Coordinates of C-alpha atoms in Angstrom, one line a residue:
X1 CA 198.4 20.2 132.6
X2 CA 198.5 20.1 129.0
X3 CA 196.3 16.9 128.6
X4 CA 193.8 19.0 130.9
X5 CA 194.1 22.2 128.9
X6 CA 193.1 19.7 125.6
X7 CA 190.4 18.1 127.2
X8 CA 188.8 21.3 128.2
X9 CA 189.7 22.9 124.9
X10 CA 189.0 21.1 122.3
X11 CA 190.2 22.3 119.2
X12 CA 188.1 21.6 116.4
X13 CA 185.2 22.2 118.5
X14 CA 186.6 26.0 119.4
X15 CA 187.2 26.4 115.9
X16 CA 183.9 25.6 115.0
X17 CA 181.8 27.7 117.3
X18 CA 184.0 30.8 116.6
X19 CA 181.1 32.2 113.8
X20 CA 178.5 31.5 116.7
X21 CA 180.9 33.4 119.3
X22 CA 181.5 36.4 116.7
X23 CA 177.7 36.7 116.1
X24 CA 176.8 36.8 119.6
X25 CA 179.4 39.2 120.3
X26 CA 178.9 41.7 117.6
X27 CA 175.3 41.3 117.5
X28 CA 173.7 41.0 120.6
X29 CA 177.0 42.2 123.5
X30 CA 177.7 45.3 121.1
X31 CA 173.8 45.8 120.1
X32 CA 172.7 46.0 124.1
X33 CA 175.7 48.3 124.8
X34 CA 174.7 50.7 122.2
X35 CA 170.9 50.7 123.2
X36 CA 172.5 51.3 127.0
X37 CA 174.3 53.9 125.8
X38 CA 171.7 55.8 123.3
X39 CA 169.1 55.7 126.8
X40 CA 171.0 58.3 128.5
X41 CA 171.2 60.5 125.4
X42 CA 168.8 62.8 123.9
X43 CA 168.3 60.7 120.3
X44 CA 165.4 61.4 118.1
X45 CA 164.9 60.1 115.1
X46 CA 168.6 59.0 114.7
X47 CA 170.7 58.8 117.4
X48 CA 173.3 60.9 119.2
X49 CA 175.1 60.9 122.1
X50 CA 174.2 64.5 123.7
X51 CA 173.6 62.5 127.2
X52 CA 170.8 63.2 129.2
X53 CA 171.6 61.7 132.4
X54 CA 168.3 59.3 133.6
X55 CA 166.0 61.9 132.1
X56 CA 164.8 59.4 129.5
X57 CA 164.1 56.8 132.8
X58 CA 162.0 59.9 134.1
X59 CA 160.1 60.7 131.3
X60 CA 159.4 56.6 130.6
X61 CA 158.1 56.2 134.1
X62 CA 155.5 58.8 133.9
X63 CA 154.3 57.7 131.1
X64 CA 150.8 56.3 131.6
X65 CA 151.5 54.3 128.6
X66 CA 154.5 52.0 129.7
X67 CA 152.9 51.7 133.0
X68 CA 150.1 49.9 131.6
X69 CA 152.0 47.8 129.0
X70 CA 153.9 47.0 132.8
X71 CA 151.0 46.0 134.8
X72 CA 149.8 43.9 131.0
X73 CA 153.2 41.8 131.2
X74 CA 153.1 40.8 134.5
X75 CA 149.4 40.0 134.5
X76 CA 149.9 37.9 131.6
X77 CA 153.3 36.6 132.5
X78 CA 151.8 35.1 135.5
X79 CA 149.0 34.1 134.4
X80 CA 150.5 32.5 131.2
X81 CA 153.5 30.9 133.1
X82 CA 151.3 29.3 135.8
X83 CA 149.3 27.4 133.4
X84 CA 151.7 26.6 131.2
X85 CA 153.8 25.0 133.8
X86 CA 150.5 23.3 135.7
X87 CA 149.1 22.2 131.9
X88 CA 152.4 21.1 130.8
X89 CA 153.0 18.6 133.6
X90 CA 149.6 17.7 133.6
X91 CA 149.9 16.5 129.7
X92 CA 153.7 15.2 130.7
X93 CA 151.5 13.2 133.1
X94 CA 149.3 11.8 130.8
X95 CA 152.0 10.8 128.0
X96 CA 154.0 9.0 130.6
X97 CA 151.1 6.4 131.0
X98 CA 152.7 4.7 127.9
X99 CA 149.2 5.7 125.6
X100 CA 148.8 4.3 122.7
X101 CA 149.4 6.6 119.6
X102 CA 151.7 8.5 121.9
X103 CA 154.0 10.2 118.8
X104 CA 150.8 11.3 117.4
X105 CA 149.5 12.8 120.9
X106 CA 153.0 14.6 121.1
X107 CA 152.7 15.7 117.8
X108 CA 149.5 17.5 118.4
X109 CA 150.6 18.9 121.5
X110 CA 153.8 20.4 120.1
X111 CA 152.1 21.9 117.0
X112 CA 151.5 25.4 118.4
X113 CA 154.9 25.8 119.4
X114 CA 156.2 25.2 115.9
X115 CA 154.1 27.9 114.8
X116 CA 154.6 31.5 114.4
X117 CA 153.8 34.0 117.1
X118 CA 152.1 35.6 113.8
X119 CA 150.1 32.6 112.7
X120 CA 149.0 31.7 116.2
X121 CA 147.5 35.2 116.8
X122 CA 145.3 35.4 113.8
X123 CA 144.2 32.2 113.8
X124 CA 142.6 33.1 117.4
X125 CA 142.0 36.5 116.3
X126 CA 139.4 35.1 113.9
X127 CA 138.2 32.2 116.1
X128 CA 137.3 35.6 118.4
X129 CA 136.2 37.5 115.8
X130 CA 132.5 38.3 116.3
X131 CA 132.0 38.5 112.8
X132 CA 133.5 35.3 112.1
X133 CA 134.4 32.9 114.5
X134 CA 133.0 31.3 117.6
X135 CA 129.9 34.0 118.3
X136 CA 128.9 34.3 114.3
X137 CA 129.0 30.4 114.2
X138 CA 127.1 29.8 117.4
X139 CA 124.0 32.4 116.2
X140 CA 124.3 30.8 113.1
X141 CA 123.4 27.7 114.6
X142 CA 120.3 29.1 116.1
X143 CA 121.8 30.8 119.5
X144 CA 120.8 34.4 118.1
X145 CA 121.8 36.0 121.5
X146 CA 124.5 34.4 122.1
X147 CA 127.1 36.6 122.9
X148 CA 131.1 36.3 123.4
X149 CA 133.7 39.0 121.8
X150 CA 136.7 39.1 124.6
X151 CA 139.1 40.9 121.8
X152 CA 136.8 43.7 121.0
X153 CA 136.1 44.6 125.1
X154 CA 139.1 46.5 127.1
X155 CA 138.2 44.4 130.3
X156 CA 138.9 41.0 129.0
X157 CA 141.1 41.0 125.6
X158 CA 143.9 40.5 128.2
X159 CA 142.3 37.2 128.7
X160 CA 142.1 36.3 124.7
X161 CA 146.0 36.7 124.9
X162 CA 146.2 34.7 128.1
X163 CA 144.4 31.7 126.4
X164 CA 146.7 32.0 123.3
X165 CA 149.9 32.1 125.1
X166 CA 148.7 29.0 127.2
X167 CA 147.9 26.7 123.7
X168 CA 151.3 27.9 122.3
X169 CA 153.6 26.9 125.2
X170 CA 152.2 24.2 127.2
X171 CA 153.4 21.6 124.2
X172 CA 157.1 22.6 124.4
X173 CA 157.0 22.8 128.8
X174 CA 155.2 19.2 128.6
X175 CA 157.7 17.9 126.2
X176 CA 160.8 19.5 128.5
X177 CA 158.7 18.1 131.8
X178 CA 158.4 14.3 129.9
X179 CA 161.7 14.2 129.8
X180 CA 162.6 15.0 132.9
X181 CA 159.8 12.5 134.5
X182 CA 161.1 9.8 132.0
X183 CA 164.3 9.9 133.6
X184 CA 163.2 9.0 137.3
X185 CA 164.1 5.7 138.4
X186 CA 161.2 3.4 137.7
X187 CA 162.5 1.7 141.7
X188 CA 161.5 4.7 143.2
X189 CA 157.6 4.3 141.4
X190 CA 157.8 0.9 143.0
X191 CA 158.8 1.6 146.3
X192 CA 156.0 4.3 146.2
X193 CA 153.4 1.8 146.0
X194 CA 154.7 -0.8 148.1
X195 CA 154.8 2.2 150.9
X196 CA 150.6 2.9 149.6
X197 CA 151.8 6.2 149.2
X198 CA 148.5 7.7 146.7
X199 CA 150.2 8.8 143.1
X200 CA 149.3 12.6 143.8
X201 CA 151.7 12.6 146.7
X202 CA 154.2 10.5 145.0
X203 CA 154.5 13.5 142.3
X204 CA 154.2 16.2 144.6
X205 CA 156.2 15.2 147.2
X206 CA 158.8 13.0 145.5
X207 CA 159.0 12.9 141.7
X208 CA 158.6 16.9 141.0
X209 CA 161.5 18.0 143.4
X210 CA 163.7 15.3 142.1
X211 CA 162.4 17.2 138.4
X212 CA 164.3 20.3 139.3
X213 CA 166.4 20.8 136.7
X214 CA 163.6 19.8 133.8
X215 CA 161.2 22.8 135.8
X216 CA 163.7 25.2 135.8
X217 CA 164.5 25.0 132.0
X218 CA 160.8 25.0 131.4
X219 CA 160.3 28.0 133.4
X220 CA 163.2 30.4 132.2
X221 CA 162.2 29.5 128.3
X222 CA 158.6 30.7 129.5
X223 CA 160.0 33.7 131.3
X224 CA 161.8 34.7 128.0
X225 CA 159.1 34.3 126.2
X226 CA 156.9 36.4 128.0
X227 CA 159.3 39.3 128.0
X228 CA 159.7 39.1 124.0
X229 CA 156.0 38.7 123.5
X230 CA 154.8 40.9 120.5
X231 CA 154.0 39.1 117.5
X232 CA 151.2 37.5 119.1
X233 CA 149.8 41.2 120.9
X234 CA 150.5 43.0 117.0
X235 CA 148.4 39.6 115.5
X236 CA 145.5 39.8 117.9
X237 CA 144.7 43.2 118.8
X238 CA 147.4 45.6 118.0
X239 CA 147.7 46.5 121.6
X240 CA 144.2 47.1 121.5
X241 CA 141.5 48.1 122.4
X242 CA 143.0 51.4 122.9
X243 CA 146.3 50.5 125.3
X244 CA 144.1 47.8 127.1
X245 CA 146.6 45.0 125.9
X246 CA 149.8 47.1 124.9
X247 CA 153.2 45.4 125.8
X248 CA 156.5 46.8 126.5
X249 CA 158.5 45.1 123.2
X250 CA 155.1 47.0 121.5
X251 CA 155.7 50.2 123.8
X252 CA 158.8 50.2 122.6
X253 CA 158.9 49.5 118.4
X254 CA 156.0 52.2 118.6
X255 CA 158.1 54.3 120.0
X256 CA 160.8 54.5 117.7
X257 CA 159.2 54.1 114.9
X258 CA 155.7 55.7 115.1
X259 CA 156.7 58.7 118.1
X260 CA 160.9 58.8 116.6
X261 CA 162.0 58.6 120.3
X262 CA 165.4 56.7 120.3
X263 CA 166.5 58.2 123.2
X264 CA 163.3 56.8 125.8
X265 CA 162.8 53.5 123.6
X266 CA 166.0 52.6 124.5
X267 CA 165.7 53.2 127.9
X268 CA 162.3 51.3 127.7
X269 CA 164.3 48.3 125.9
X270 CA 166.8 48.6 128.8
X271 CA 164.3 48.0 131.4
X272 CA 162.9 45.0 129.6
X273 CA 166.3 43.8 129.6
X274 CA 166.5 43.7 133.4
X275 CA 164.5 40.8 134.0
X276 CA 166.2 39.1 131.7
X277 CA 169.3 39.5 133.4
X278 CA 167.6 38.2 136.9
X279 CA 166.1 35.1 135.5
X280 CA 169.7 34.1 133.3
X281 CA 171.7 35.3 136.7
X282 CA 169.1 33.1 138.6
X283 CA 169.1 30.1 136.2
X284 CA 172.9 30.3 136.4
X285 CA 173.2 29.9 140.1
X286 CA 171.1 27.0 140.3
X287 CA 173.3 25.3 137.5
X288 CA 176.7 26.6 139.6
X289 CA 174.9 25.1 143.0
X290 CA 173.8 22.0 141.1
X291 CA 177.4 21.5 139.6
X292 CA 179.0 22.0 143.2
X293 CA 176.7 19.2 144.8
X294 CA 177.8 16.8 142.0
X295 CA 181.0 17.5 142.3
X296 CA 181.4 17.3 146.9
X297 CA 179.1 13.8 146.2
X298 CA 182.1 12.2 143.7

């Protein structure tokens, strides 16, 4: 019992993640409970706890802003998430054929990811830029006519953020799917083309489910990702033009600092939390299932 109790308990190593444990407790436990808590109150521009009830919930969900910067995040969430996931296999693909120059090729592909949020949206905020970018250099070249502003137009600067959020995260979910498709048994390959089964089916039917684990980690840093967007929204268009590509985490710093409504930014902040929450509780069950299959096959 005691030799268990070691093994699972290792000293040193509790000792050595107690800074971590403290941090994560008095930071982000103590920091959501108090932005719970200050939703249901009346706070201004400092908080207080004269409690409201769900009034601030109320007064968020009639708010035509939020329900747009809703409808943005799940347009672009979907959009960005898909393509990341489809891109980022499809480059995982095509490093696994043993290239030449491969570090190099990973290199490239992993650049944007190292990159700030910040960085990455002005760098396609001036490649958009009519003034300077893509439409002043293509009229420059002779193309006076030529035409193409997405950020400065309501109807597609959605788009423009799409595009960015696929060229930052398809590196990172290519590098997390490579790894998963590097650890399949090079046997099952062979047996695949013994059978003639055509390579497409081979990676749809038997190498991707057997890449669970690899997609699911891909897919919940994605989802995380999307619900913290806002340096990249703030560095391309502000939320812009007009509310056309406000976000919530944009809904909700403009709140408090611009409008000096504690009270319904927290309760905006608590709903962005929500999702969260699934996606963790769901990634958690598939880890708890996963462990209990290991476990019933030893």
């Amino acid at each position: 019992m005691q030799r268990s109790w070691r093994r699972r308990f290792h000293l040193p190593a509790v000792i050595g993640t107690i800074p971590m444990i403290l941090v994560a407790v008095g930071v982000f436990v103590i920091g959501i409970g108090f932005s719970v808590l200050w939703s249901f109150t009346s706070s201004k521009l400092f908080p207080n706890y004269d409690f409201v009830g769900l009034a601030q919930y109320r007064r968020l969900w009639a708010d035509s802003r939020w329900l747009v910067s809703v409808n943005n995040i799940w347009f672009f969430g979907l959009m960005s998430i898909t393509c990341n996931m489809v891109f980022g296999y499809l480059l995982a693909v095509f490093m696994d054929q043993r290239i030449r120059q491969e570090d190099l090729f990973r290199s490239i592909f992993l650049y944007p990811f190292a990159m700030s949020l910040i960085v990455t949206g002005l760098v396609w905020q001036w490649v958009l830029d009519p003034n300077l970018g893509l439409q002043e250099a293509m009229r420059n070249l002779g193309w006076s006519s030529f035409s193409f502003a997405p950020l400065v137009d309501a109807n597609t600067a959605i788009y423009a953020l799409v595009v960015a959020g696929i060229w930052q995260g398809s590196g990172v979910t290519m590098a997390i799917l490579l790894a998963g498709l590097r650890g399949v048994d090079e046997e099952i390959w062979k047996a695949a083309r013994v059978d003639g089964i055509p390579t497409w089916r081979t990676h749809v039917s038997i190498v991707a489910p057997m890449m669970k684990g690899a997609f699911a980690t891909a897919f919940v840093l994605q989802c995380v990702g999307v619900v913290r967007v806002y340096d990249l929204v703030i560095a391309m268009t502000g939320g812009g033009p007009g509310i056309a590509t406000s976000m919530p985490a944009v809904y909700v710093i403009q709140l408090i600092t611009v409008r000096q409504n504690v009270g319904q930014g927290m309760a905006a902040a608590t709903m962005m939390l929500l999702p969260v929450l699934v996606v963790l509780a769901f990634g958690g069950l598939v880890m708890w299932r996963r462990n209990r299959q290991r476990e019933a096959a030893l």
